[in-house]
Amino acid sequence: AHLISDVFLKYPDFWDLYGYFCRNIDSAVRRYDEKMMSSDFAALVSLKQGFVNPPLKDLIMLPVTRMKKYKEFFEVFLEKTVGADFIFSHPDFSNVVQCKKRAESLLPPD
């Protein structure tokens, strides 16, 4: 049987990459802002912006945004499962609890 949590638990490298990025997002944004003060970099970004949508700065935040969505997905899954008769017998319940905790641990503090 295929479980929702399989993709998250069977590929720990996925979590590691997101974790690294999320832990360093403030530094990445700060570095982007510093580089934008350079006229050469700002000109390059402006030139390339016509080919990239959404803006580059929004793309920098995308992994963090995605991790928040994964966390929300797991929360909704658990809410729907808790109200059901199969709360602890659902084959994916405990794994989704684990996935939710992992997603929370990767997010930067608010």
PDB file of C-alpha atoms in Angstrom:
ATOM      1  CA  ALA A   1       0.000   0.000   0.000  1.00  0.00           C
ATOM      2  CA  HIS A   2       1.164   3.503  -0.748  1.00  0.00           C
ATOM      3  CA  LEU A   3       0.967   5.941   2.124  1.00  0.00           C
ATOM      4  CA  ILE A   4       1.015   9.734   2.051  1.00  0.00           C
ATOM      5  CA  SER A   5       3.995   9.809   4.383  1.00  0.00           C
ATOM      6  CA  ASP A   6       6.073   7.469   2.199  1.00  0.00           C
ATOM      7  CA  VAL A   7       7.444  10.214   0.002  1.00  0.00           C
ATOM      8  CA  PHE A   8       8.580  12.203   3.017  1.00  0.00           C
ATOM      9  CA  LEU A   9       9.966   9.386   5.137  1.00  0.00           C
ATOM     10  CA  LYS A  10      11.653   7.391   2.382  1.00  0.00           C
ATOM     11  CA  TYR A  11      13.639  10.372   1.120  1.00  0.00           C
ATOM     12  CA  PRO A  12      15.464  11.948   4.063  1.00  0.00           C
ATOM     13  CA  ASP A  13      17.670  13.955   1.682  1.00  0.00           C
ATOM     14  CA  PHE A  14      14.533  15.903   0.806  1.00  0.00           C
ATOM     15  CA  TRP A  15      14.195  16.971   4.438  1.00  0.00           C
ATOM     16  CA  ASP A  16      17.908  17.726   4.765  1.00  0.00           C
ATOM     17  CA  LEU A  17      17.895  20.085   1.770  1.00  0.00           C
ATOM     18  CA  TYR A  18      14.831  21.938   2.953  1.00  0.00           C
ATOM     19  CA  GLY A  19      16.184  22.059   6.492  1.00  0.00           C
ATOM     20  CA  TYR A  20      19.477  23.556   5.374  1.00  0.00           C
ATOM     21  CA  PHE A  21      17.726  26.141   3.258  1.00  0.00           C
ATOM     22  CA  CYS A  22      15.130  27.048   5.886  1.00  0.00           C
ATOM     23  CA  ARG A  23      17.794  27.430   8.587  1.00  0.00           C
ATOM     24  CA  ASN A  24      19.716  29.822   6.341  1.00  0.00           C
ATOM     25  CA  ILE A  25      16.876  31.792   4.758  1.00  0.00           C
ATOM     26  CA  ASP A  26      17.603  34.983   6.697  1.00  0.00           C
ATOM     27  CA  SER A  27      21.186  34.898   5.487  1.00  0.00           C
ATOM     28  CA  ALA A  28      20.097  34.246   1.894  1.00  0.00           C
ATOM     29  CA  VAL A  29      17.644  37.165   1.907  1.00  0.00           C
ATOM     30  CA  ARG A  30      20.205  39.447   3.537  1.00  0.00           C
ATOM     31  CA  ARG A  31      22.799  38.457   0.932  1.00  0.00           C
ATOM     32  CA  TYR A  32      20.312  39.073  -1.881  1.00  0.00           C
ATOM     33  CA  ASP A  33      19.512  42.524  -0.475  1.00  0.00           C
ATOM     34  CA  GLU A  34      23.229  43.334  -0.191  1.00  0.00           C
ATOM     35  CA  LYS A  35      23.848  42.212  -3.757  1.00  0.00           C
ATOM     36  CA  MET A  36      20.913  44.302  -5.013  1.00  0.00           C
ATOM     37  CA  MET A  37      22.831  47.387  -3.840  1.00  0.00           C
ATOM     38  CA  SER A  38      25.376  46.621  -6.542  1.00  0.00           C
ATOM     39  CA  SER A  39      24.335  48.294  -9.773  1.00  0.00           C
ATOM     40  CA  ASP A  40      25.738  45.390 -11.829  1.00  0.00           C
ATOM     41  CA  PHE A  41      23.784  42.758  -9.919  1.00  0.00           C
ATOM     42  CA  ALA A  42      20.613  44.879  -9.862  1.00  0.00           C
ATOM     43  CA  ALA A  43      20.906  45.412 -13.621  1.00  0.00           C
ATOM     44  CA  LEU A  44      21.347  41.681 -14.209  1.00  0.00           C
ATOM     45  CA  VAL A  45      18.344  40.846 -12.034  1.00  0.00           C
ATOM     46  CA  SER A  46      16.305  43.506 -13.794  1.00  0.00           C
ATOM     47  CA  LEU A  47      17.312  42.153 -17.188  1.00  0.00           C
ATOM     48  CA  LYS A  48      16.522  38.547 -16.268  1.00  0.00           C
ATOM     49  CA  GLN A  49      13.306  39.484 -14.473  1.00  0.00           C
ATOM     50  CA  GLY A  50      11.540  39.643 -17.800  1.00  0.00           C
ATOM     51  CA  PHE A  51      12.150  35.904 -18.171  1.00  0.00           C
ATOM     52  CA  VAL A  52      11.471  34.854 -14.578  1.00  0.00           C
ATOM     53  CA  ASN A  53       8.110  35.045 -12.934  1.00  0.00           C
ATOM     54  CA  PRO A  54       7.697  35.351  -9.942  1.00  0.00           C
ATOM     55  CA  PRO A  55      10.466  37.764  -8.969  1.00  0.00           C
ATOM     56  CA  LEU A  56      13.792  36.321  -7.831  1.00  0.00           C
ATOM     57  CA  LYS A  57      13.313  37.389  -4.209  1.00  0.00           C
ATOM     58  CA  ASP A  58       9.998  35.508  -4.116  1.00  0.00           C
ATOM     59  CA  LEU A  59      11.721  32.426  -5.506  1.00  0.00           C
ATOM     60  CA  ILE A  60      14.257  32.593  -2.681  1.00  0.00           C
ATOM     61  CA  MET A  61      11.384  32.255  -0.203  1.00  0.00           C
ATOM     62  CA  LEU A  62       9.678  29.409  -2.094  1.00  0.00           C
ATOM     63  CA  PRO A  63      11.222  26.475  -0.151  1.00  0.00           C
ATOM     64  CA  VAL A  64      10.158  28.022   3.166  1.00  0.00           C
ATOM     65  CA  THR A  65       6.670  28.670   1.822  1.00  0.00           C
ATOM     66  CA  ARG A  66       6.479  25.107   0.544  1.00  0.00           C
ATOM     67  CA  MET A  67       7.545  23.676   3.907  1.00  0.00           C
ATOM     68  CA  LYS A  68       4.797  25.719   5.612  1.00  0.00           C
ATOM     69  CA  LYS A  69       2.293  24.224   3.172  1.00  0.00           C
ATOM     70  CA  TYR A  70       3.530  20.691   3.927  1.00  0.00           C
ATOM     71  CA  LYS A  71       3.097  21.375   7.644  1.00  0.00           C
ATOM     72  CA  GLU A  72      -0.434  22.681   7.028  1.00  0.00           C
ATOM     73  CA  PHE A  73      -1.239  19.630   4.895  1.00  0.00           C
ATOM     74  CA  PHE A  74      -0.146  17.287   7.673  1.00  0.00           C
ATOM     75  CA  GLU A  75      -2.166  19.270  10.223  1.00  0.00           C
ATOM     76  CA  VAL A  76      -5.326  19.040   8.120  1.00  0.00           C
ATOM     77  CA  PHE A  77      -4.755  15.325   7.517  1.00  0.00           C
ATOM     78  CA  LEU A  78      -4.417  14.748  11.257  1.00  0.00           C
ATOM     79  CA  GLU A  79      -7.480  16.880  12.058  1.00  0.00           C
ATOM     80  CA  LYS A  80      -9.584  14.867   9.616  1.00  0.00           C
ATOM     81  CA  THR A  81      -8.193  11.605  10.957  1.00  0.00           C
ATOM     82  CA  VAL A  82      -8.659  12.472  14.640  1.00  0.00           C
ATOM     83  CA  GLY A  83     -12.394  12.949  14.196  1.00  0.00           C
ATOM     84  CA  ALA A  84     -12.743   9.577  12.508  1.00  0.00           C
ATOM     85  CA  ASP A  85     -13.260   6.157  14.057  1.00  0.00           C
ATOM     86  CA  PHE A  86      -9.953   4.959  12.649  1.00  0.00           C
ATOM     87  CA  ILE A  87      -7.778   7.537  14.460  1.00  0.00           C
ATOM     88  CA  PHE A  88      -5.036   5.158  15.525  1.00  0.00           C
ATOM     89  CA  SER A  89      -5.793   2.342  13.128  1.00  0.00           C
ATOM     90  CA  HIS A  90      -5.261   4.492  10.047  1.00  0.00           C
ATOM     91  CA  PRO A  91      -2.097   3.059   8.485  1.00  0.00           C
ATOM     92  CA  ASP A  92      -0.513   6.482   7.980  1.00  0.00           C
ATOM     93  CA  PHE A  93      -1.487   8.233  11.222  1.00  0.00           C
ATOM     94  CA  SER A  94       1.726   7.826  13.231  1.00  0.00           C
ATOM     95  CA  ASN A  95       3.917   8.494  10.201  1.00  0.00           C
ATOM     96  CA  VAL A  96       2.053  11.722   9.408  1.00  0.00           C
ATOM     97  CA  VAL A  97       2.515  12.815  13.036  1.00  0.00           C
ATOM     98  CA  GLN A  98       6.236  12.233  12.503  1.00  0.00           C
ATOM     99  CA  CYS A  99       6.189  14.160   9.199  1.00  0.00           C
ATOM    100  CA  LYS A 100       4.379  17.116  10.798  1.00  0.00           C
ATOM    101  CA  LYS A 101       6.938  17.303  13.611  1.00  0.00           C
ATOM    102  CA  ARG A 102       9.769  17.126  11.096  1.00  0.00           C
ATOM    103  CA  ALA A 103       8.270  19.901   8.978  1.00  0.00           C
ATOM    104  CA  GLU A 104       7.837  22.085  12.076  1.00  0.00           C
ATOM    105  CA  SER A 105      11.446  21.523  13.088  1.00  0.00           C
ATOM    106  CA  LEU A 106      12.678  22.741   9.697  1.00  0.00           C
ATOM    107  CA  LEU A 107      10.801  26.028   9.638  1.00  0.00           C
ATOM    108  CA  PRO A 108      12.547  29.190  10.763  1.00  0.00           C
ATOM    109  CA  PRO A 109      11.072  30.837  13.872  1.00  0.00           C
ATOM    110  CA  ASP A 110       8.275  33.320  13.108  1.00  0.00           C
TER     111      ASP A 110
END
